[in-house]
């Protein structure tokens, strides 16, 4: 038996039987023939790279890390992880300034929020967009999400005393988007949690989850942030006996799976306590009898877009079930497909056309669905869909917050 | 989460069972750990093509000669045929057009141009009523430049044996030339993603350019129509001679279309399909399965009145071979496997291999056993049943679909 034990790799790459199912489901391969495809880039290429790192193919940068290859694989090979690890281990080229800027969401966000009105105006100016396109390669078609004048963290600081009066507490990982761009989503989360009797607190320290740094090969920086985050999460889970909940599927996915798989940061003791908000809410309703009561006058025709990382987590059911439980919701299902943006990937000039080609079918399905808005758990999917379809996109937590009858919910949960 | 039925395995068998149950008003969930063997389909489904090395022309007759352990014997010949008819209806409702019938096999062309018996064949593919009756006089075989998964010479050779003249052409389209950049990925499904819209028109024009009036059949590799059969219908309307596809090395465009169409139909009936998740444990009370947990959804349990195990055979990890035993990895069920490893296989690769017939042990109602005891509400369907050699019999899809409808009926007829 010993020979078999020794032949098992962490990414299961020797389990690949070359069936090529992954290549049929790769969104990149379908639009970009320069990309060698998940089988070739992943387990096949890995055999060569292990022999000699010279075999590293720079076209692996076209992988958008959607993990749809892993979801499709019948042999449980961690194809996406193999490809991302290869990029981190073998691509030794210095990280360009553009990638560094896109990846450092924390740094850029904290600077930008200080002068939000100016930054927002400047980033919308055609000449600035053109200049960024030509000089550093940020595609001029992209709209940057507007920065908020005040961070979510500073809003929460004021709210902390109100939140601490709740007997039950939950920790919130807000992520960069809620903090710097869209505090409203965090406020919606607080509204929903308060209505079911939970106070919200922040982690002692929070950094960007690191997904953008990983995608742009800033491993050392990503690992530093990851360790800080996991230590804060550990403290919140162990001392506060509460899970850490977030409203971005990519942040949550990164902290649960990419930390141990790509960064070597051990999270095994707290992994199960890192959850997307809808998953946690669903569990509370099923196991603790928590109830949500919705306004009878709420009416909306909606669909749900499954972000790739939500697909990988397997948690679409939670968000969709909650949305469908709103009586006034007319739910139109659409097929799970990649929207093409993949975080910072779609902002890069060299990827823009592929990004839009990948999302083309999805955009058509969304337009055909004729909905009031799309719900999704990922902010970059939101930007992409809003830009490409003109249909507004909201996080399921915002939808719930909007449809919620707060007083009736409090009564239903015995809080009044 | 509470369902009437939970199906473990989302391939042909699981999907057919799911569709049947959902149509009957049940709340059904399918848990699928990765994509299925349907992706390797030739585009033809076999019900029963051969028994003991003798070819079968009428499966109804052939079933009578099968051993008692065979899944068809357990279902009973009459019900096999009525389920088979229902399968064709369900496939059609899912938007899949098949030709063929359970009472008389037809023949489909294989990737190397041989004829093999089949029960149902996707309308795209080349078939004939019987071996002696191919009516083509002159065939044009079309391939793409740089495409390595299609073998016109083999096909031409086989056609020649039947007295059919053929000519081969290699065509190219600008977008497919781009695809050749990554030669290892110039595969059927990749090509199919490009062969629509303008490229399809261009392809039709290129075919028409090489056609001569005496050509009465155009054979192309099966690389058209991934999302639906519409691109092939369009192509046929534009090409000036009858056109059919020949199966190629997988991924199978027809197989993928079946998988996607069946899943869409299942979901449109209210079914829930969990892709990329797997059952990690089952909770039993007395002789019944109460709930299962999955890797992604734990600690939330999935409860159901009935469960169907349709996890396939070795390829899909429904069975796992270890050096000295074969296990059913989901619930560690009883399996019918000789304890002596030497009895698992024959040294001549082309003989009927015993391991092909391995499967879980069941009672006559396809209910599985654990430690010798029947689990009253867990049924097995499809390749995991074993008891037959799908390769030698050409019965894989037949067993998958017929047993799926049989266990669905058993569940629906419970008192």
Short mmCIF file of N, CA and C in Angstrom, two decimals, chain A residues 297-410:
data_model
loop_
_atom_site.label_atom_id
_atom_site.label_comp_id
_atom_site.label_asym_id
_atom_site.label_seq_id
_atom_site.Cartn_x
_atom_site.Cartn_y
_atom_site.Cartn_z
N UNK A 297 -46.26 44.47 0.63
CA UNK A 297 -46.29 45.30 -0.58
C UNK A 297 -45.02 45.17 -1.42
N UNK A 298 -44.08 44.30 -0.99
CA UNK A 298 -42.85 44.15 -1.77
C UNK A 298 -43.11 43.30 -3.00
N UNK A 299 -42.74 43.83 -4.14
CA UNK A 299 -42.93 43.09 -5.40
C UNK A 299 -41.69 43.28 -6.27
N UNK A 300 -41.14 42.17 -6.78
CA UNK A 300 -40.00 42.29 -7.71
C UNK A 300 -39.87 41.02 -8.53
N UNK A 301 -39.56 41.21 -9.81
CA UNK A 301 -39.24 40.08 -10.69
C UNK A 301 -37.72 40.02 -10.77
N UNK A 302 -37.15 38.91 -10.27
CA UNK A 302 -35.69 38.87 -10.17
C UNK A 302 -35.12 37.54 -10.67
N UNK A 303 -33.81 37.56 -10.89
CA UNK A 303 -33.09 36.32 -11.16
C UNK A 303 -31.86 36.31 -10.27
N UNK A 304 -31.22 35.17 -10.18
CA UNK A 304 -29.99 35.08 -9.41
C UNK A 304 -28.86 34.65 -10.33
N UNK A 305 -27.76 35.39 -10.30
CA UNK A 305 -26.57 34.99 -11.05
C UNK A 305 -25.61 34.27 -10.10
N UNK A 306 -25.22 33.05 -10.46
CA UNK A 306 -24.30 32.27 -9.62
C UNK A 306 -22.85 32.67 -9.93
N UNK A 307 -22.19 33.40 -9.01
CA UNK A 307 -20.77 33.69 -9.22
C UNK A 307 -19.98 32.38 -9.22
N UNK A 308 -18.88 32.36 -9.97
CA UNK A 308 -18.11 31.11 -10.07
C UNK A 308 -17.71 30.56 -8.70
N UNK A 309 -17.31 31.47 -7.81
CA UNK A 309 -16.86 30.98 -6.52
C UNK A 309 -18.02 30.51 -5.65
N UNK A 310 -19.21 31.04 -5.88
CA UNK A 310 -20.41 30.53 -5.20
C UNK A 310 -20.72 29.13 -5.73
N UNK A 311 -20.54 28.96 -7.04
CA UNK A 311 -20.72 27.64 -7.66
C UNK A 311 -19.76 26.65 -7.04
N UNK A 312 -18.52 27.06 -6.89
CA UNK A 312 -17.50 26.18 -6.32
C UNK A 312 -17.84 25.85 -4.87
N UNK A 313 -18.30 26.85 -4.11
CA UNK A 313 -18.69 26.60 -2.72
C UNK A 313 -19.92 25.70 -2.64
N UNK A 314 -20.72 25.68 -3.73
CA UNK A 314 -21.94 24.87 -3.74
C UNK A 314 -23.07 25.49 -2.95
N UNK A 315 -23.05 26.81 -2.79
CA UNK A 315 -23.98 27.46 -1.87
C UNK A 315 -25.09 28.27 -2.54
N UNK A 316 -25.20 28.19 -3.84
CA UNK A 316 -26.26 28.93 -4.53
C UNK A 316 -27.63 28.66 -3.91
N UNK A 317 -27.84 27.43 -3.51
CA UNK A 317 -29.13 27.02 -2.93
C UNK A 317 -29.53 27.92 -1.76
N UNK A 318 -28.56 28.35 -0.95
CA UNK A 318 -28.90 29.19 0.21
C UNK A 318 -29.45 30.53 -0.24
N UNK A 319 -28.73 31.19 -1.13
CA UNK A 319 -29.17 32.52 -1.58
C UNK A 319 -30.49 32.43 -2.33
N UNK A 320 -30.59 31.43 -3.21
CA UNK A 320 -31.81 31.30 -4.02
C UNK A 320 -33.00 30.95 -3.13
N UNK A 321 -32.81 30.05 -2.17
CA UNK A 321 -33.92 29.68 -1.28
C UNK A 321 -34.43 30.89 -0.50
N UNK A 322 -33.49 31.70 -0.01
CA UNK A 322 -33.91 32.89 0.75
C UNK A 322 -34.67 33.86 -0.15
N UNK A 323 -34.15 34.08 -1.35
CA UNK A 323 -34.82 35.02 -2.25
C UNK A 323 -36.21 34.52 -2.61
N UNK A 324 -36.32 33.20 -2.87
CA UNK A 324 -37.62 32.64 -3.24
C UNK A 324 -38.61 32.67 -2.08
N UNK A 325 -38.08 32.75 -0.85
CA UNK A 325 -38.98 32.74 0.30
C UNK A 325 -39.66 34.10 0.51
N UNK A 326 -39.23 35.10 -0.26
CA UNK A 326 -39.89 36.41 -0.18
C UNK A 326 -41.19 36.33 -0.99
N UNK A 327 -42.36 36.49 -0.35
CA UNK A 327 -43.62 36.24 -1.07
C UNK A 327 -43.77 37.10 -2.33
N UNK A 328 -43.29 38.32 -2.32
CA UNK A 328 -43.50 39.19 -3.47
C UNK A 328 -42.51 38.98 -4.60
N UNK A 329 -41.64 37.97 -4.47
CA UNK A 329 -40.61 37.77 -5.49
C UNK A 329 -41.09 36.82 -6.58
N UNK A 330 -40.98 37.28 -7.81
CA UNK A 330 -41.24 36.43 -8.97
C UNK A 330 -39.86 36.01 -9.48
N UNK A 331 -39.48 34.75 -9.20
CA UNK A 331 -38.10 34.32 -9.45
C UNK A 331 -37.96 33.64 -10.81
N UNK A 332 -37.03 34.16 -11.62
CA UNK A 332 -36.76 33.59 -12.95
C UNK A 332 -35.39 32.92 -12.91
N UNK A 333 -35.32 31.58 -13.02
CA UNK A 333 -34.00 30.94 -12.97
C UNK A 333 -33.22 31.14 -14.28
N UNK A 334 -31.91 31.34 -14.17
CA UNK A 334 -31.05 31.32 -15.36
C UNK A 334 -29.89 30.37 -15.10
N UNK A 335 -29.28 29.91 -16.17
CA UNK A 335 -28.19 28.95 -16.05
C UNK A 335 -26.95 29.59 -15.43
N UNK A 336 -26.21 28.80 -14.66
CA UNK A 336 -24.98 29.28 -14.05
C UNK A 336 -23.87 29.36 -15.10
N UNK A 337 -23.42 30.58 -15.36
CA UNK A 337 -22.34 30.80 -16.33
C UNK A 337 -21.43 31.89 -15.83
N UNK A 338 -20.17 31.82 -16.22
CA UNK A 338 -19.21 32.85 -15.80
C UNK A 338 -19.53 34.17 -16.48
N UNK A 339 -19.46 35.28 -15.72
CA UNK A 339 -19.75 36.58 -16.30
C UNK A 339 -18.52 37.16 -17.00
N UNK A 340 -17.34 36.59 -16.72
CA UNK A 340 -16.15 36.95 -17.47
C UNK A 340 -15.22 37.95 -16.80
N UNK A 341 -15.66 38.61 -15.72
CA UNK A 341 -14.80 39.67 -15.19
C UNK A 341 -13.69 39.14 -14.30
N UNK A 342 -14.03 38.18 -13.43
CA UNK A 342 -13.04 37.55 -12.57
C UNK A 342 -12.16 38.57 -11.84
N UNK A 343 -12.79 39.50 -11.14
CA UNK A 343 -12.04 40.47 -10.33
C UNK A 343 -11.24 41.42 -11.19
N UNK A 344 -9.93 41.46 -10.96
CA UNK A 344 -9.09 42.41 -11.67
C UNK A 344 -8.82 41.98 -13.12
N UNK A 345 -9.07 40.69 -13.41
CA UNK A 345 -8.81 40.12 -14.75
C UNK A 345 -9.41 40.96 -15.86
N UNK A 346 -10.71 41.25 -15.72
CA UNK A 346 -11.43 41.95 -16.78
C UNK A 346 -11.09 43.42 -16.90
N UNK A 347 -10.36 43.98 -15.90
CA UNK A 347 -9.95 45.38 -15.97
C UNK A 347 -8.72 45.56 -16.86
N UNK A 348 -8.03 44.45 -17.10
CA UNK A 348 -6.79 44.54 -17.87
C UNK A 348 -7.10 44.60 -19.36
N UNK A 349 -6.41 45.52 -20.00
CA UNK A 349 -6.66 45.79 -21.41
C UNK A 349 -6.57 44.52 -22.26
N UNK A 350 -5.56 43.68 -21.95
CA UNK A 350 -5.35 42.49 -22.78
C UNK A 350 -6.46 41.45 -22.58
N UNK A 351 -7.24 41.58 -21.50
CA UNK A 351 -8.29 40.60 -21.23
C UNK A 351 -9.69 41.10 -21.55
N UNK A 352 -9.83 42.40 -21.76
CA UNK A 352 -11.17 42.99 -21.83
C UNK A 352 -12.07 42.29 -22.85
N UNK A 353 -11.56 42.11 -24.05
CA UNK A 353 -12.41 41.51 -25.12
C UNK A 353 -12.81 40.08 -24.75
N UNK A 354 -11.88 39.31 -24.19
CA UNK A 354 -12.20 37.94 -23.78
C UNK A 354 -13.24 37.95 -22.67
N UNK A 355 -13.03 38.88 -21.75
CA UNK A 355 -13.94 39.01 -20.61
C UNK A 355 -15.38 39.19 -21.09
N UNK A 356 -15.55 40.07 -22.08
CA UNK A 356 -16.90 40.35 -22.59
C UNK A 356 -17.43 39.18 -23.42
N UNK A 357 -16.52 38.49 -24.13
CA UNK A 357 -16.95 37.35 -24.94
C UNK A 357 -17.41 36.20 -24.04
N UNK A 358 -16.71 36.02 -22.92
CA UNK A 358 -17.10 34.95 -21.98
C UNK A 358 -18.50 35.21 -21.44
N UNK A 359 -18.78 36.47 -21.11
CA UNK A 359 -20.06 36.79 -20.49
C UNK A 359 -21.23 36.94 -21.45
N UNK A 360 -20.94 36.92 -22.74
CA UNK A 360 -21.95 37.25 -23.75
C UNK A 360 -23.27 36.49 -23.58
N UNK A 361 -23.20 35.18 -23.46
CA UNK A 361 -24.43 34.38 -23.33
C UNK A 361 -25.19 34.75 -22.07
N UNK A 362 -24.43 34.91 -20.99
CA UNK A 362 -25.08 35.27 -19.72
C UNK A 362 -25.82 36.60 -19.85
N UNK A 363 -25.15 37.58 -20.48
CA UNK A 363 -25.78 38.90 -20.63
C UNK A 363 -27.09 38.77 -21.41
N UNK A 364 -27.06 37.94 -22.45
CA UNK A 364 -28.28 37.75 -23.24
C UNK A 364 -29.39 37.11 -22.42
N UNK A 365 -29.02 36.09 -21.65
CA UNK A 365 -30.02 35.42 -20.80
C UNK A 365 -30.63 36.40 -19.81
N UNK A 366 -29.78 37.27 -19.26
CA UNK A 366 -30.27 38.24 -18.28
C UNK A 366 -31.22 39.23 -18.96
N UNK A 367 -30.84 39.69 -20.14
CA UNK A 367 -31.71 40.64 -20.83
C UNK A 367 -33.04 39.99 -21.20
N UNK A 368 -32.96 38.71 -21.66
CA UNK A 368 -34.19 38.00 -22.03
C UNK A 368 -35.09 37.75 -20.83
N UNK A 369 -34.48 37.62 -19.64
CA UNK A 369 -35.28 37.30 -18.43
C UNK A 369 -36.22 38.44 -18.06
N UNK A 370 -35.92 39.63 -18.56
CA UNK A 370 -36.81 40.78 -18.35
C UNK A 370 -37.13 41.01 -16.87
N UNK A 371 -36.06 41.10 -16.06
CA UNK A 371 -36.23 41.22 -14.61
C UNK A 371 -36.04 42.66 -14.16
N UNK A 372 -36.55 42.96 -12.95
CA UNK A 372 -36.34 44.28 -12.37
C UNK A 372 -34.87 44.45 -11.98
N UNK A 373 -34.30 43.38 -11.45
CA UNK A 373 -32.87 43.40 -11.13
C UNK A 373 -32.35 41.98 -10.98
N UNK A 374 -31.02 41.86 -10.93
CA UNK A 374 -30.34 40.58 -10.73
C UNK A 374 -29.82 40.57 -9.30
N UNK A 375 -29.93 39.42 -8.64
CA UNK A 375 -29.28 39.28 -7.34
C UNK A 375 -28.03 38.44 -7.51
N UNK A 376 -26.96 38.81 -6.81
CA UNK A 376 -25.74 37.99 -6.83
C UNK A 376 -24.91 38.30 -5.60
N UNK A 377 -24.08 37.33 -5.21
CA UNK A 377 -23.28 37.48 -3.99
C UNK A 377 -21.88 38.02 -4.24
N UNK A 378 -21.59 38.47 -5.47
CA UNK A 378 -20.23 38.91 -5.79
C UNK A 378 -20.26 40.31 -6.36
N UNK A 379 -19.36 41.19 -5.85
CA UNK A 379 -19.39 42.58 -6.30
C UNK A 379 -18.82 42.77 -7.70
N UNK A 380 -17.80 41.96 -8.06
CA UNK A 380 -17.25 42.20 -9.40
C UNK A 380 -18.20 41.67 -10.47
N UNK A 381 -18.93 40.58 -10.16
CA UNK A 381 -19.99 40.13 -11.09
C UNK A 381 -21.01 41.26 -11.26
N UNK A 382 -21.31 41.94 -10.16
CA UNK A 382 -22.28 43.05 -10.19
C UNK A 382 -21.81 44.12 -11.17
N UNK A 383 -20.54 44.53 -11.06
CA UNK A 383 -20.03 45.59 -11.96
C UNK A 383 -20.15 45.14 -13.39
N UNK A 384 -19.73 43.90 -13.63
CA UNK A 384 -19.71 43.39 -14.99
C UNK A 384 -21.12 43.33 -15.58
N UNK A 385 -22.06 42.81 -14.81
CA UNK A 385 -23.42 42.64 -15.32
C UNK A 385 -24.09 44.00 -15.51
N UNK A 386 -23.89 44.90 -14.56
CA UNK A 386 -24.50 46.23 -14.69
C UNK A 386 -23.94 46.95 -15.92
N UNK A 387 -22.62 46.86 -16.10
CA UNK A 387 -22.01 47.53 -17.24
C UNK A 387 -22.45 46.91 -18.56
N UNK A 388 -22.59 45.58 -18.58
CA UNK A 388 -22.80 44.89 -19.85
C UNK A 388 -24.27 44.70 -20.22
N UNK A 389 -25.17 44.82 -19.23
CA UNK A 389 -26.59 44.61 -19.54
C UNK A 389 -27.46 45.83 -19.23
N UNK A 390 -26.95 46.72 -18.37
CA UNK A 390 -27.76 47.85 -17.94
C UNK A 390 -28.80 47.46 -16.89
N UNK A 391 -28.83 46.19 -16.51
CA UNK A 391 -29.79 45.75 -15.48
C UNK A 391 -29.13 45.92 -14.10
N UNK A 392 -29.84 46.55 -13.14
CA UNK A 392 -29.20 46.71 -11.83
C UNK A 392 -28.98 45.37 -11.11
N UNK A 393 -27.95 45.35 -10.26
CA UNK A 393 -27.61 44.11 -9.54
C UNK A 393 -27.48 44.42 -8.05
N UNK A 394 -28.10 43.59 -7.22
CA UNK A 394 -28.00 43.77 -5.77
C UNK A 394 -27.60 42.48 -5.09
N UNK A 395 -26.94 42.62 -3.95
CA UNK A 395 -26.61 41.47 -3.13
C UNK A 395 -27.91 40.93 -2.49
N UNK A 396 -28.05 39.60 -2.36
CA UNK A 396 -29.26 39.04 -1.75
C UNK A 396 -29.57 39.64 -0.37
N UNK A 397 -28.51 39.99 0.38
CA UNK A 397 -28.74 40.57 1.70
C UNK A 397 -29.43 41.93 1.57
N UNK A 398 -29.05 42.70 0.55
CA UNK A 398 -29.72 43.99 0.32
C UNK A 398 -31.17 43.78 -0.09
N UNK A 399 -31.40 42.74 -0.88
CA UNK A 399 -32.77 42.44 -1.30
C UNK A 399 -33.62 42.08 -0.08
N UNK A 400 -33.06 41.24 0.77
CA UNK A 400 -33.78 40.83 1.99
C UNK A 400 -34.03 42.05 2.87
N UNK A 401 -32.99 42.88 3.03
CA UNK A 401 -33.13 44.07 3.88
C UNK A 401 -34.24 44.98 3.35
N UNK A 402 -34.30 45.09 2.03
CA UNK A 402 -35.29 45.96 1.41
C UNK A 402 -36.70 45.41 1.57
N UNK A 403 -36.83 44.09 1.47
CA UNK A 403 -38.16 43.47 1.52
C UNK A 403 -38.63 43.18 2.94
N UNK A 404 -37.70 43.30 3.90
CA UNK A 404 -37.98 42.89 5.28
C UNK A 404 -38.96 43.81 5.99
N UNK A 405 -39.88 43.23 6.72
CA UNK A 405 -40.69 43.98 7.68
C UNK A 405 -39.99 43.83 9.02
N UNK A 406 -39.21 44.85 9.40
CA UNK A 406 -38.32 44.72 10.55
C UNK A 406 -39.11 44.47 11.85
N UNK A 407 -40.17 45.25 12.05
CA UNK A 407 -40.93 45.10 13.30
C UNK A 407 -41.56 43.72 13.39
N UNK A 408 -42.18 43.29 12.28
CA UNK A 408 -42.84 41.98 12.27
C UNK A 408 -41.81 40.86 12.46
N UNK A 409 -40.60 41.04 11.88
CA UNK A 409 -39.55 40.03 12.04
C UNK A 409 -39.12 39.97 13.51
N UNK A 410 -38.97 41.13 14.12
CA UNK A 410 -38.58 41.15 15.55
C UNK A 410 -39.63 40.43 16.39
#
